[in-house]
mmCIF file of C-alpha atoms in Angstrom:
data_model
loop_
_atom_site.group_PDB
_atom_site.id
_atom_site.type_symbol
_atom_site.label_atom_id
_atom_site.label_comp_id
_atom_site.label_asym_id
_atom_site.label_seq_id
_atom_site.Cartn_x
_atom_site.Cartn_y
_atom_site.Cartn_z
ATOM 1 C CA GLU A 1 86.772 -49.522 256.819
ATOM 2 C CA ARG A 2 86.455 -46.588 254.253
ATOM 3 C CA LYS A 3 83.048 -48.485 253.370
ATOM 4 C CA ALA A 4 81.996 -48.760 256.962
ATOM 5 C CA ARG A 5 82.897 -45.178 257.505
ATOM 6 C CA ALA A 6 80.497 -43.295 254.651
ATOM 7 C CA ARG A 7 77.573 -46.424 255.949
ATOM 8 C CA THR A 8 78.518 -44.158 259.581
ATOM 9 C CA ALA A 9 78.166 -41.073 258.143
ATOM 10 C CA ARG A 10 75.283 -40.976 255.951
ATOM 11 C CA LEU A 11 73.398 -43.361 259.451
ATOM 12 C CA ARG A 12 74.300 -40.677 260.813
ATOM 13 C CA ARG A 13 72.989 -37.738 258.614
ATOM 14 C CA SER A 14 70.278 -40.016 258.151
ATOM 15 C CA LEU A 15 69.197 -40.168 262.703
ATOM 16 C CA ASP A 16 70.272 -35.805 262.312
ATOM 17 C CA GLN A 17 67.627 -35.660 259.856
ATOM 18 C CA ALA A 18 65.124 -37.795 261.494
ATOM 19 C CA ASN A 19 65.013 -35.454 264.462
ATOM 20 C CA ARG A 20 65.264 -32.249 262.670
ATOM 21 C CA ARG A 21 62.518 -33.579 262.144
ATOM 22 C CA THR A 22 60.804 -34.818 264.739
ATOM 23 C CA LYS A 23 61.835 -31.376 266.184
ATOM 24 C CA ASN A 24 60.227 -28.934 263.689
ATOM 25 C CA GLN A 25 56.712 -31.390 264.223
ATOM 26 C CA VAL A 26 57.131 -30.822 267.356
ATOM 27 C CA LYS A 27 56.846 -26.958 267.331
ATOM 28 C CA TYR A 28 54.102 -27.232 264.104
ATOM 29 C CA THR A 29 52.049 -29.205 267.003
ATOM 30 C CA LEU A 30 52.383 -26.835 269.208
ATOM 31 C CA GLY A 31 52.392 -23.613 267.837
ATOM 32 C CA ALA A 32 48.620 -25.160 266.275
ATOM 33 C CA ALA A 33 47.246 -25.791 269.166
ATOM 34 C CA MET A 34 48.249 -22.452 270.896
ATOM 35 C CA VAL A 35 46.220 -20.795 267.945
ATOM 36 C CA ALA A 36 43.820 -22.806 268.045
ATOM 37 C CA LEU A 37 42.724 -22.174 271.630
ATOM 38 C CA ALA A 38 43.038 -18.219 270.595
ATOM 39 C CA GLU A 39 40.733 -18.998 267.868
ATOM 40 C CA SER A 40 38.300 -20.977 270.593
ATOM 41 C CA GLY A 41 38.176 -17.891 272.989
ATOM 42 C CA LYS A 42 38.015 -20.695 275.987
ATOM 43 C CA GLY A 43 42.384 -20.092 277.156
ATOM 44 C CA ASP A 44 41.695 -15.926 276.988
ATOM 45 C CA GLN A 45 43.919 -15.755 280.572
ATOM 46 C CA MET A 46 46.929 -18.572 278.692
ATOM 47 C CA VAL A 47 46.905 -16.691 275.258
ATOM 48 C CA ALA A 48 46.837 -12.462 276.980
ATOM 49 C CA GLY A 49 50.737 -14.336 279.096
ATOM 50 C CA PHE A 50 52.084 -16.135 276.100
ATOM 51 C CA ARG A 51 51.019 -12.501 274.581
ATOM 52 C CA ARG A 52 52.828 -10.498 277.252
ATOM 53 C CA TRP A 53 55.535 -12.879 277.434
ATOM 54 C CA LEU A 54 55.994 -12.929 273.248
ATOM 55 C CA ASP A 55 56.306 -8.967 273.666
ATOM 56 C CA ARG A 56 59.017 -8.749 275.821
ATOM 57 C CA TYR A 57 61.177 -11.681 274.284
ATOM 58 C CA LEU A 58 60.176 -10.831 270.253
ATOM 59 C CA SER A 59 62.699 -8.180 269.100
ATOM 60 C CA ARG A 60 62.755 -8.628 265.475
ATOM 61 C CA GLU A 61 60.272 -6.946 263.651
ATOM 62 C CA GLN A 62 59.595 -9.299 260.825
ATOM 63 C CA ASP A 63 58.988 -11.883 263.874
ATOM 64 C CA ARG A 64 55.883 -8.914 265.400
ATOM 65 C CA ASP A 65 54.876 -8.766 261.450
ATOM 66 C CA LEU A 66 54.226 -12.697 260.851
ATOM 67 C CA LEU A 67 51.432 -12.130 263.935
ATOM 68 C CA ARG A 68 50.065 -9.239 262.953
ATOM 69 C CA ASP A 69 46.448 -10.872 261.837
ATOM 70 C CA THR A 70 47.023 -13.089 264.801
ATOM 71 C CA PRO A 71 45.461 -13.416 267.903
ATOM 72 C CA PHE A 72 49.117 -13.174 269.007
ATOM 73 C CA SER A 73 49.550 -9.744 267.553
ATOM 74 C CA LEU A 74 51.842 -7.109 268.672
ATOM 75 C CA GLU A 75 52.263 -3.511 269.127
ATOM 76 C CA PRO A 76 55.073 -2.540 267.824
ATOM 77 C CA PRO A 77 58.187 -2.082 269.938
ATOM 78 C CA GLU A 78 59.157 0.393 272.000
ATOM 79 C CA ALA A 79 62.214 2.490 271.276
ATOM 80 C CA ASP A 80 64.305 0.998 273.887
ATOM 81 C CA HIS A 81 62.625 -2.355 273.964
ATOM 82 C CA GLY A 82 64.741 -5.127 275.391
ATOM 83 C CA ARG A 83 67.328 -2.449 276.852
ATOM 84 C CA GLN A 84 67.293 -1.810 280.403
#
């Protein structure tokens, strides 16, 4: 029984790891597609909408800094960003 539980625990860890890997691949693929679209100049309207969304929802300065030299660069947030 102990061996079976240990095997089950290993299988669960392995499955969790595979799920995380898949999730990260999806994020990377979608991000790469969005960057490619922005760099192509063909999706200006979509990129502008995404940039507005990012401006509204990114509150951490380090997240905004990461976008500085990309097509998704944002202006510094206002002093009351995210507050109402």
